[in-house]
PDB file of C-alpha atoms in Angstrom:
ATOM      1  CA  MET A   1     -33.546 -12.487   2.169  1.00 52.00           C
ATOM      2  CA  LYS A   2     -30.018 -11.591   1.033  1.00 57.00           C
ATOM      3  CA  GLU A   3     -27.405 -14.157   1.968  1.00 65.00           C
ATOM      4  CA  ALA A   4     -24.436 -12.833   3.918  1.00 65.00           C
ATOM      5  CA  THR A   5     -21.013 -13.318   2.400  1.00 76.00           C
ATOM      6  CA  ARG A   6     -17.850 -13.089   4.394  1.00 84.00           C
ATOM      7  CA  PRO A   7     -14.551 -12.138   2.761  1.00 90.00           C
ATOM      8  CA  ASP A   8     -11.500 -14.212   3.599  1.00 94.00           C
ATOM      9  CA  VAL A   9      -8.753 -12.535   5.650  1.00 97.00           C
ATOM     10  CA  ASP A  10      -6.670 -11.422   2.654  1.00 97.00           C
ATOM     11  CA  GLU A  11      -9.674  -9.940   0.846  1.00 96.00           C
ATOM     12  CA  TYR A  12     -10.756  -8.187   4.063  1.00 96.00           C
ATOM     13  CA  PHE A  13      -7.407  -6.442   4.601  1.00 98.00           C
ATOM     14  CA  LEU A  14      -6.990  -5.625   0.888  1.00 98.00           C
ATOM     15  CA  LYS A  15     -10.419  -3.982   1.020  1.00 97.00           C
ATOM     16  CA  ILE A  16      -9.283  -1.936   4.028  1.00 97.00           C
ATOM     17  CA  ALA A  17      -6.115  -0.942   2.118  1.00 97.00           C
ATOM     18  CA  SER A  18      -8.386   0.269  -0.695  1.00 96.00           C
ATOM     19  CA  VAL A  19     -10.307   2.489   1.728  1.00 96.00           C
ATOM     20  CA  VAL A  20      -7.009   3.817   3.160  1.00 97.00           C
ATOM     21  CA  ALA A  21      -5.959   4.693  -0.413  1.00 95.00           C
ATOM     22  CA  GLU A  22      -8.910   7.088  -0.663  1.00 94.00           C
ATOM     23  CA  ARG A  23      -6.947   9.497   1.584  1.00 92.00           C
ATOM     24  CA  SER A  24      -4.159   9.780  -1.013  1.00 89.00           C
ATOM     25  CA  THR A  25      -3.222  13.237  -2.262  1.00 85.00           C
ATOM     26  CA  CYS A  26      -1.468  11.914  -5.376  1.00 79.00           C
ATOM     27  CA  ARG A  27      -2.956  12.778  -8.766  1.00 79.00           C
ATOM     28  CA  ARG A  28      -1.509   9.667 -10.473  1.00 77.00           C
ATOM     29  CA  HIS A  29      -2.073   6.720  -8.144  1.00 81.00           C
ATOM     30  CA  HIS A  30      -4.092   6.264  -4.981  1.00 89.00           C
ATOM     31  CA  VAL A  31      -2.160   3.715  -2.945  1.00 93.00           C
ATOM     32  CA  GLY A  32      -3.044   2.384   0.487  1.00 97.00           C
ATOM     33  CA  ALA A  33      -1.150   0.029   2.807  1.00 98.00           C
ATOM     34  CA  VAL A  34      -2.136  -1.804   5.974  1.00 98.00           C
ATOM     35  CA  ALA A  35       0.325  -3.597   8.265  1.00 98.00           C
ATOM     36  CA  VAL A  36      -1.253  -6.604   9.958  1.00 98.00           C
ATOM     37  CA  LYS A  37      -0.058  -9.170  12.473  1.00 98.00           C
ATOM     38  CA  GLU A  38      -2.169 -12.009  13.829  1.00 97.00           C
ATOM     39  CA  LYS A  39      -5.273 -10.474  12.189  1.00 97.00           C
ATOM     40  CA  HIS A  40      -4.760  -7.129  13.994  1.00 98.00           C
ATOM     41  CA  ILE A  41      -4.048  -3.846  12.215  1.00 98.00           C
ATOM     42  CA  LEU A  42      -0.745  -2.350  13.372  1.00 98.00           C
ATOM     43  CA  ALA A  43      -0.633   0.755  11.149  1.00 98.00           C
ATOM     44  CA  THR A  44      -1.919   2.210   7.896  1.00 98.00           C
ATOM     45  CA  GLY A  45      -0.395   4.484   5.284  1.00 97.00           C
ATOM     46  CA  TYR A  46      -1.294   6.148   2.007  1.00 94.00           C
ATOM     47  CA  ASN A  47       0.745   8.063  -0.555  1.00 91.00           C
ATOM     48  CA  GLY A  48       0.927  11.825  -0.330  1.00 89.00           C
ATOM     49  CA  ALA A  49       2.988  14.842   0.646  1.00 82.00           C
ATOM     50  CA  ALA A  50       4.753  15.049   3.991  1.00 81.00           C
ATOM     51  CA  SER A  51       2.462  15.898   6.886  1.00 85.00           C
ATOM     52  CA  GLY A  52       1.512  19.563   7.047  1.00 84.00           C
ATOM     53  CA  LEU A  53       3.010  20.427   3.651  1.00 78.00           C
ATOM     54  CA  LYS A  54       1.206  21.410   0.467  1.00 76.00           C
ATOM     55  CA  ASP A  55       0.323  18.415  -1.691  1.00 74.00           C
ATOM     56  CA  CYS A  56      -0.218  17.664  -5.361  1.00 68.00           C
ATOM     57  CA  LEU A  57      -3.964  18.221  -5.158  1.00 75.00           C
ATOM     58  CA  GLU A  58      -3.152  21.812  -4.229  1.00 75.00           C
ATOM     59  CA  LEU A  59       0.049  22.409  -6.227  1.00 70.00           C
ATOM     60  CA  GLY A  60      -0.197  20.023  -9.170  1.00 72.00           C
ATOM     61  CA  CYS A  61       1.999  17.036  -9.991  1.00 71.00           C
ATOM     62  CA  LEU A  62       5.703  17.653 -10.645  1.00 74.00           C
ATOM     63  CA  ARG A  63       6.041  14.297 -12.366  1.00 74.00           C
ATOM     64  CA  GLU A  64       3.204  15.049 -14.798  1.00 72.00           C
ATOM     65  CA  GLU A  65       4.637  18.509 -15.522  1.00 72.00           C
ATOM     66  CA  LEU A  66       8.045  16.946 -16.331  1.00 76.00           C
ATOM     67  CA  ASP A  67       6.514  13.921 -18.145  1.00 74.00           C
ATOM     68  CA  ILE A  68       8.306  11.414 -15.892  1.00 77.00           C
ATOM     69  CA  PRO A  69       7.092   7.840 -16.403  1.00 78.00           C
ATOM     70  CA  SER A  70       5.721   5.846 -13.487  1.00 74.00           C
ATOM     71  CA  GLY A  71       8.285   3.659 -11.743  1.00 70.00           C
ATOM     72  CA  THR A  72      11.231   5.982 -12.410  1.00 75.00           C
ATOM     73  CA  ARG A  73      12.936   8.999 -10.795  1.00 77.00           C
ATOM     74  CA  HIS A  74      11.214   8.642  -7.406  1.00 72.00           C
ATOM     75  CA  GLU A  75      13.153  11.625  -6.082  1.00 73.00           C
ATOM     76  CA  VAL A  76      11.127  13.983  -8.310  1.00 66.00           C
ATOM     77  CA  CYS A  77       7.938  13.787  -6.288  1.00 73.00           C
ATOM     78  CA  ARG A  78       6.378  15.525  -3.299  1.00 72.00           C
ATOM     79  CA  GLY A  79       4.808  12.276  -2.189  1.00 79.00           C
ATOM     80  CA  ILE A  80       5.830   9.683   0.325  1.00 86.00           C
ATOM     81  CA  HIS A  81       4.779   6.180  -0.691  1.00 92.00           C
ATOM     82  CA  ALA A  82       2.091   4.291   1.209  1.00 95.00           C
ATOM     83  CA  GLU A  83       4.580   1.609   2.288  1.00 97.00           C
ATOM     84  CA  GLN A  84       6.939   4.275   3.624  1.00 96.00           C
ATOM     85  CA  ASN A  85       4.074   5.899   5.506  1.00 96.00           C
ATOM     86  CA  VAL A  86       2.943   2.613   7.058  1.00 98.00           C
ATOM     87  CA  ILE A  87       6.513   2.116   8.378  1.00 98.00           C
ATOM     88  CA  ILE A  88       6.647   5.723   9.629  1.00 97.00           C
ATOM     89  CA  GLN A  89       3.252   5.485  11.334  1.00 97.00           C
ATOM     90  CA  ALA A  90       4.240   2.259  13.068  1.00 98.00           C
ATOM     91  CA  SER A  91       7.494   3.790  14.306  1.00 97.00           C
ATOM     92  CA  LEU A  92       5.783   6.970  15.536  1.00 97.00           C
ATOM     93  CA  HIS A  93       3.552   4.794  17.702  1.00 97.00           C
ATOM     94  CA  GLY A  94       6.273   2.411  18.893  1.00 98.00           C
ATOM     95  CA  VAL A  95       4.977  -0.566  16.913  1.00 98.00           C
ATOM     96  CA  SER A  96       7.309  -3.137  15.383  1.00 98.00           C
ATOM     97  CA  LEU A  97       6.392  -4.483  11.949  1.00 98.00           C
ATOM     98  CA  GLU A  98       8.632  -7.530  12.373  1.00 98.00           C
ATOM     99  CA  GLY A  99       6.791 -10.649  11.239  1.00 98.00           C
ATOM    100  CA  SER A 100       3.846  -8.684   9.853  1.00 98.00           C
ATOM    101  CA  THR A 101       2.007  -8.835   6.557  1.00 98.00           C
ATOM    102  CA  ILE A 102       1.662  -5.701   4.457  1.00 98.00           C
ATOM    103  CA  TYR A 103      -1.534  -5.472   2.435  1.00 98.00           C
ATOM    104  CA  CYS A 104      -1.143  -2.872  -0.287  1.00 98.00           C
ATOM    105  CA  THR A 105      -3.158  -1.781  -3.303  1.00 97.00           C
ATOM    106  CA  HIS A 106       0.005  -1.834  -5.473  1.00 95.00           C
ATOM    107  CA  THR A 107       3.250  -3.775  -5.540  1.00 96.00           C
ATOM    108  CA  PRO A 108       6.206  -1.832  -4.090  1.00 95.00           C
ATOM    109  CA  CYS A 109       8.922   0.123  -5.823  1.00 91.00           C
ATOM    110  CA  VAL A 110      12.439  -1.121  -5.093  1.00 92.00           C
ATOM    111  CA  LEU A 111      13.051   1.677  -2.531  1.00 92.00           C
ATOM    112  CA  CYS A 112       9.982   0.676  -0.515  1.00 95.00           C
ATOM    113  CA  ALA A 113      10.914  -2.990  -0.863  1.00 97.00           C
ATOM    114  CA  LYS A 114      14.321  -2.296   0.726  1.00 97.00           C
ATOM    115  CA  MET A 115      12.627  -0.539   3.640  1.00 97.00           C
ATOM    116  CA  LEU A 116      10.154  -3.404   4.076  1.00 98.00           C
ATOM    117  CA  VAL A 117      13.042  -5.900   4.125  1.00 98.00           C
ATOM    118  CA  ASN A 118      14.693  -3.893   6.907  1.00 98.00           C
ATOM    119  CA  ALA A 119      11.366  -3.655   8.773  1.00 98.00           C
ATOM    120  CA  LYS A 120      11.501  -7.476   8.723  1.00 98.00           C
ATOM    121  CA  ILE A 121       8.026  -8.068   7.324  1.00 98.00           C
ATOM    122  CA  LYS A 122       7.263 -11.677   6.414  1.00 98.00           C
ATOM    123  CA  ARG A 123       4.613 -11.301   3.704  1.00 98.00           C
ATOM    124  CA  PHE A 124       3.380  -8.776   1.131  1.00 98.00           C
ATOM    125  CA  VAL A 125      -0.070  -9.090  -0.469  1.00 98.00           C
ATOM    126  CA  SER A 126      -1.388  -6.891  -3.284  1.00 97.00           C
ATOM    127  CA  PHE A 127      -3.866  -6.793  -6.142  1.00 96.00           C
ATOM    128  CA  GLY A 128      -2.349  -3.974  -8.227  1.00 91.00           C
ATOM    129  CA  GLN A 129       0.884  -3.890 -10.175  1.00 87.00           C
ATOM    130  CA  TYR A 130       3.257  -0.919  -9.943  1.00 80.00           C
ATOM    131  CA  ALA A 131       5.463  -0.139 -12.977  1.00 77.00           C
ATOM    132  CA  ASP A 132       8.619  -1.384 -11.174  1.00 80.00           C
ATOM    133  CA  ASP A 133       8.985  -5.123 -10.511  1.00 88.00           C
ATOM    134  CA  SER A 134      12.600  -5.130  -9.308  1.00 89.00           C
ATOM    135  CA  PHE A 135      11.297  -5.801  -5.778  1.00 94.00           C
ATOM    136  CA  LEU A 136      10.661  -9.460  -6.701  1.00 95.00           C
ATOM    137  CA  GLU A 137      14.297 -10.599  -6.523  1.00 96.00           C
ATOM    138  CA  LEU A 138      14.846  -8.606  -3.326  1.00 96.00           C
ATOM    139  CA  PHE A 139      11.805 -10.172  -1.612  1.00 97.00           C
ATOM    140  CA  LYS A 140      12.881 -13.630  -2.777  1.00 97.00           C
ATOM    141  CA  GLU A 141      16.382 -13.170  -1.371  1.00 97.00           C
ATOM    142  CA  ALA A 142      15.001 -11.823   1.938  1.00 98.00           C
ATOM    143  CA  GLY A 143      12.478 -14.670   2.253  1.00 98.00           C
ATOM    144  CA  ILE A 144       9.435 -12.389   2.107  1.00 98.00           C
ATOM    145  CA  ALA A 145       6.386 -14.215   0.768  1.00 98.00           C
ATOM    146  CA  PHE A 146       4.660 -12.316  -2.034  1.00 98.00           C
ATOM    147  CA  GLU A 147       1.152 -12.859  -3.372  1.00 97.00           C
ATOM    148  CA  ILE A 148      -1.062 -11.161  -5.937  1.00 97.00           C
ATOM    149  CA  LYS A 149      -4.766 -11.581  -5.254  1.00 96.00           C
ATOM    150  CA  ARG A 150      -7.899 -10.560  -7.093  1.00 94.00           C
ATOM    151  CA  ARG A 151      -9.006  -6.969  -6.564  1.00 93.00           C
ATOM    152  CA  PRO A 152     -11.595  -7.066  -3.768  1.00 92.00           C
ATOM    153  CA  ASN A 153     -15.169  -6.082  -4.490  1.00 88.00           C
ATOM    154  CA  SER A 154     -15.576  -2.388  -3.714  1.00 86.00           C
ATOM    155  CA  GLU A 155     -19.107  -2.880  -2.475  1.00 85.00           C
ATOM    156  CA  ILE A 156     -19.633  -3.023   1.271  1.00 82.00           C
ATOM    157  CA  THR A 157     -22.021  -5.844   2.071  1.00 79.00           C
ATOM    158  CA  TYR A 158     -23.997  -6.128   5.253  1.00 74.00           C
ATOM    159  CA  LEU A 159     -27.388  -7.332   6.361  1.00 69.00           C
ATOM    160  CA  GLU A 160     -30.071  -4.737   7.034  1.00 67.00           C
TER     161      GLU A 160
END
C-alpha cells in the first residue's frame, strides 16, 4: 500500500500557485500567485493580457519581437503580472490583502513589489527567480518577510 505524504503549508500553496500559472497567456513565463491569510485563499492571479482583450497566445509576444530582455521595459508588454492580478482580484471582491502571504511561482519585479508593499502584505514565498532582484531591498525596508523554497513536486498524490 502506498504511504500518504502530506505537503507542508508552504509547499501546498506553492503547488496551488503552480496550477494557477497554467492559466497564463504569456509566451515567456507562466506565473501564478495566491494570496493567503490564516491558511485561507483570499485571491489568485496569473500573468496575461487585460480581461477581454487579445493576448499573446493569439497575437504573439511584443517583447520577443523587439528582443527585450526579461526584467526590463515592463511597459512594452500586453500582460499584467500575476502579483498585480492577485491584488486586482482581491480588490474586485472587497478583500483586503493586509497581513497576508503571497505565494508566487516567481519573485516579483520592482513594480509589483511596490504594489505589494502598499497592499501591506507581510510575507512573500516563491520557488522561482525573476530576472529583477531589486525588490529585495524594498521588501527589507518595508519589513516583508521573503523566502525561497524548493519547487514543489508537480505530481498530485492521493490514495486510491
